[in-house]
Amino acid sequence: MTRKPDLTLFHAPQTRSIRVRWLLEEMQLPYQLHTVQFATRPAGDESYALIHPLRKVPALKDGDETVLDSIAIMQYLLGRYGPSPLEIASDEAEFGRYLHWLNFGESGMTMAVSLLLAHTQLLPEDKRDPNLAAWARQETGKLLGFASEHGIGDREFIAGDRFTAADISMIYMFYLLKLIRQFGDAPDNLKTYFDRMTARESWVIASSRD
């Protein structure tokens, strides 16, 4: 028997918790949204450290169980409350491709994008390194080129014949680049893909500032 969900998402607008909220909306799972202060770091307050000891977002509570990190939480939800068309099963033709892009949206892109964010926006100006920013911008360009050629190409979705968690993973990273004004030179097919995916009603809810 499938366990009844008792879900609380600890969320901050514009952060990786968007991925989880987007998936929850797509899966039509009931959940409570707990907004965490993110204006200063670490996120939240001392009470939030009882949920996430590093005071980062997102975190998900499902009854007495706590799951951390956006990709892990998505995998948890799909595994616990699936099967769902939002994942590609191991017996489907593009299972490996799905896993690659699901994880590439985080592990493959994080270092370059995070350095670009830090050295163009996040750090105080006297702490920013223009050489690191230039390197990160160049590496991010390579990653976008790779996603353009080997990910999207002329496909509608990044894996399989439907919208999946892999699209959610990748779109969030493009969204982050848009927030720091570093997506303007992305290949046209990625921009079109971004616009197409973010036209979904579930994205509008997940990415709201509320």
Short mmCIF file of C-alpha atoms in Angstrom, two decimals:
data_model
loop_
_atom_site.label_atom_id
_atom_site.label_comp_id
_atom_site.label_asym_id
_atom_site.label_seq_id
_atom_site.Cartn_x
_atom_site.Cartn_y
_atom_site.Cartn_z
CA MET A 1 0.00 0.00 0.00
CA THR A 2 1.34 3.43 -0.95
CA ARG A 3 2.02 5.57 2.10
CA LYS A 4 -0.09 8.70 2.39
CA PRO A 5 2.14 11.77 1.92
CA ASP A 6 2.68 14.09 4.89
CA LEU A 7 4.93 16.58 3.13
CA THR A 8 6.39 19.90 4.21
CA LEU A 9 8.77 21.70 1.84
CA PHE A 10 11.19 24.17 3.39
CA HIS A 11 11.49 26.67 0.60
CA ALA A 12 13.02 29.99 -0.38
CA PRO A 13 12.08 31.78 -3.63
CA GLN A 14 14.61 31.64 -6.49
CA THR A 15 16.57 28.80 -4.85
CA ARG A 16 16.89 25.12 -5.71
CA SER A 17 13.75 24.41 -3.72
CA ILE A 18 11.93 25.55 -6.87
CA ARG A 19 12.84 22.18 -8.35
CA VAL A 20 11.07 20.34 -5.56
CA ARG A 21 8.01 22.60 -5.54
CA TRP A 22 7.75 22.24 -9.33
CA LEU A 23 7.83 18.45 -9.06
CA LEU A 24 5.27 18.45 -6.24
CA GLU A 25 2.94 20.53 -8.41
CA GLU A 26 3.46 18.28 -11.42
CA MET A 27 2.82 15.14 -9.34
CA GLN A 28 -0.21 16.82 -7.74
CA LEU A 29 0.97 15.80 -4.28
CA PRO A 30 -0.44 17.68 -1.29
CA TYR A 31 2.20 19.59 0.67
CA GLN A 32 2.71 22.36 3.16
CA LEU A 33 5.05 25.19 2.17
CA HIS A 34 7.29 26.61 4.88
CA THR A 35 9.18 29.67 3.67
CA VAL A 36 12.71 29.97 5.04
CA GLN A 37 14.48 33.31 5.43
CA PHE A 38 17.19 33.51 2.77
CA ALA A 39 18.21 37.19 2.78
CA THR A 40 21.20 36.37 4.97
CA ARG A 41 23.24 33.20 5.24
CA PRO A 42 22.96 30.64 6.62
CA ALA A 43 19.30 30.32 5.77
CA GLY A 44 16.57 30.31 8.36
CA ASP A 45 17.16 30.51 12.09
CA GLU A 46 18.47 28.21 14.80
CA SER A 47 15.23 26.24 14.81
CA TYR A 48 15.73 25.49 11.11
CA ALA A 49 19.06 23.88 11.99
CA LEU A 50 17.03 21.09 13.57
CA ILE A 51 15.65 20.38 10.08
CA HIS A 52 18.80 21.05 8.05
CA PRO A 53 21.99 21.24 10.14
CA LEU A 54 23.74 23.24 7.39
CA ARG A 55 20.77 25.63 7.16
CA LYS A 56 20.46 25.34 3.40
CA VAL A 57 17.36 24.96 1.24
CA PRO A 58 15.57 22.88 0.24
CA ALA A 59 14.63 20.36 2.90
CA LEU A 60 11.63 18.08 2.82
CA LYS A 61 9.88 16.44 5.74
CA ASP A 62 7.62 13.47 5.05
CA GLY A 63 6.17 12.57 8.39
CA ASP A 64 9.16 11.73 10.57
CA GLU A 65 11.56 11.43 7.61
CA THR A 66 13.73 14.33 6.43
CA VAL A 67 15.36 14.46 3.00
CA LEU A 68 17.91 17.10 1.92
CA ASP A 69 19.23 18.36 -1.44
CA SER A 70 17.00 19.08 -4.41
CA ILE A 71 17.91 16.18 -6.70
CA ALA A 72 17.77 13.66 -3.86
CA ILE A 73 14.38 15.00 -2.80
CA MET A 74 13.04 14.66 -6.35
CA GLN A 75 14.27 11.09 -6.52
CA TYR A 76 12.70 10.40 -3.13
CA LEU A 77 9.30 11.75 -4.21
CA LEU A 78 9.34 9.83 -7.48
CA GLY A 79 10.41 6.64 -5.74
CA ARG A 80 8.02 6.94 -2.78
CA TYR A 81 4.96 8.25 -4.59
CA GLY A 82 5.48 6.97 -8.12
CA PRO A 83 5.46 5.44 -10.58
CA SER A 84 5.18 8.68 -12.46
CA PRO A 85 5.58 9.73 -16.09
CA LEU A 86 7.93 12.39 -14.70
CA GLU A 87 10.71 9.82 -14.54
CA ILE A 88 12.02 7.40 -17.13
CA ALA A 89 12.01 3.84 -15.88
CA SER A 90 14.99 1.50 -16.07
CA ASP A 91 13.34 -0.56 -18.80
CA GLU A 92 12.81 2.44 -21.09
CA ALA A 93 15.19 3.25 -23.93
CA GLU A 94 16.47 6.58 -22.56
CA PHE A 95 16.88 5.65 -18.90
CA GLY A 96 20.61 6.41 -18.98
CA ARG A 97 20.08 9.70 -20.75
CA TYR A 98 17.46 10.68 -18.18
CA LEU A 99 19.83 9.97 -15.28
CA HIS A 100 22.62 11.91 -16.96
CA TRP A 101 20.64 15.12 -17.44
CA LEU A 102 18.85 14.81 -14.11
CA ASN A 103 22.23 14.95 -12.41
CA PHE A 104 24.04 17.18 -14.91
CA GLY A 105 21.69 20.03 -14.02
CA GLU A 106 23.31 20.05 -10.59
CA SER A 107 26.61 18.18 -10.40
CA GLY A 108 27.71 18.98 -13.94
CA MET A 109 26.97 22.70 -13.82
CA THR A 110 27.30 23.77 -10.19
CA MET A 111 30.97 24.68 -9.94
CA ALA A 112 31.12 27.02 -12.95
CA VAL A 113 27.72 28.60 -12.32
CA SER A 114 28.33 29.04 -8.59
CA LEU A 115 31.68 30.73 -9.21
CA LEU A 116 30.08 32.96 -11.81
CA LEU A 117 27.35 33.89 -9.34
CA ALA A 118 29.83 34.54 -6.55
CA HIS A 119 32.27 36.66 -8.56
CA THR A 120 29.68 38.73 -10.45
CA GLN A 121 26.86 39.15 -7.90
CA LEU A 122 27.13 37.47 -4.53
CA LEU A 123 30.46 38.49 -3.04
CA PRO A 124 31.26 42.06 -1.96
CA GLU A 125 32.93 43.87 -4.83
CA ASP A 126 36.33 43.92 -3.12
CA LYS A 127 36.19 40.12 -2.79
CA ARG A 128 35.35 39.40 -6.41
CA ASP A 129 38.07 38.03 -8.66
CA PRO A 130 37.65 39.12 -12.30
CA ASN A 131 39.92 36.30 -13.46
CA LEU A 132 37.77 33.72 -11.74
CA ALA A 133 34.66 35.38 -13.14
CA ALA A 134 36.12 35.23 -16.66
CA TRP A 135 37.04 31.56 -16.23
CA ALA A 136 33.59 30.71 -14.85
CA ARG A 137 31.88 32.57 -17.71
CA GLN A 138 33.95 30.65 -20.25
CA GLU A 139 33.25 27.30 -18.57
CA THR A 140 29.55 28.09 -18.32
CA GLY A 141 29.54 28.84 -22.04
CA LYS A 142 31.04 25.41 -22.70
CA LEU A 143 28.41 23.75 -20.54
CA LEU A 144 25.61 25.57 -22.33
CA GLY A 145 27.11 24.57 -25.67
CA PHE A 146 27.22 20.94 -24.54
CA ALA A 147 23.59 21.08 -23.40
CA SER A 148 22.59 22.73 -26.66
CA GLU A 149 24.29 20.19 -28.91
CA HIS A 150 24.02 16.97 -26.93
CA GLY A 151 21.04 17.67 -24.68
CA ILE A 152 18.30 19.57 -26.45
CA GLY A 153 19.35 19.71 -30.10
CA ASP A 154 16.01 19.80 -31.90
CA ARG A 155 14.21 17.76 -29.22
CA GLU A 156 11.16 18.96 -27.32
CA PHE A 157 12.31 17.43 -24.01
CA ILE A 158 15.77 16.58 -22.76
CA ALA A 159 15.08 12.86 -22.25
CA GLY A 160 12.39 10.61 -23.59
CA ASP A 161 9.26 11.85 -25.30
CA ARG A 162 7.82 13.77 -22.36
CA PHE A 163 8.46 16.27 -19.61
CA THR A 164 10.45 14.73 -16.74
CA ALA A 165 12.42 15.59 -13.62
CA ALA A 166 15.48 15.93 -15.87
CA ASP A 167 13.86 18.97 -17.49
CA ILE A 168 13.15 20.38 -14.03
CA SER A 169 16.78 19.91 -13.03
CA MET A 170 18.20 21.62 -16.11
CA ILE A 171 15.68 24.46 -16.30
CA TYR A 172 16.44 25.58 -12.76
CA MET A 173 20.11 26.08 -13.66
CA PHE A 174 19.17 28.10 -16.73
CA TYR A 175 16.84 30.13 -14.51
CA LEU A 176 19.70 30.85 -12.12
CA LEU A 177 21.80 32.07 -15.03
CA LYS A 178 18.94 34.31 -16.13
CA LEU A 179 18.73 35.77 -12.63
CA ILE A 180 22.38 36.84 -12.80
CA ARG A 181 22.03 38.01 -16.42
CA GLN A 182 24.32 35.32 -17.82
CA PHE A 183 21.86 33.48 -20.10
CA GLY A 184 21.61 36.11 -22.81
CA ASP A 185 24.31 34.53 -24.96
CA ALA A 186 22.99 30.99 -24.58
CA PRO A 187 22.26 29.09 -27.81
CA ASP A 188 18.86 29.86 -29.30
CA ASN A 189 17.55 26.32 -28.87
CA LEU A 190 18.18 26.52 -25.12
CA LYS A 191 16.33 29.84 -24.90
CA THR A 192 13.39 28.37 -26.80
CA TYR A 193 13.46 25.28 -24.60
CA PHE A 194 13.50 27.45 -21.47
CA ASP A 195 10.53 29.49 -22.65
CA ARG A 196 8.60 26.36 -23.56
CA MET A 197 9.18 24.63 -20.22
CA THR A 198 8.49 27.71 -18.11
CA ALA A 199 5.12 28.24 -19.81
CA ARG A 200 3.82 25.34 -17.71
CA GLU A 201 1.39 26.35 -14.97
CA SER A 202 3.35 24.30 -12.44
CA TRP A 203 6.46 26.42 -13.12
CA VAL A 204 4.51 29.65 -12.58
CA ILE A 205 3.44 28.39 -9.14
CA ALA A 206 6.85 26.97 -8.21
CA SER A 207 8.80 30.08 -9.21
CA SER A 208 6.46 32.61 -7.58
CA ARG A 209 7.94 34.92 -4.95
CA ASP A 210 5.32 33.85 -2.41
#
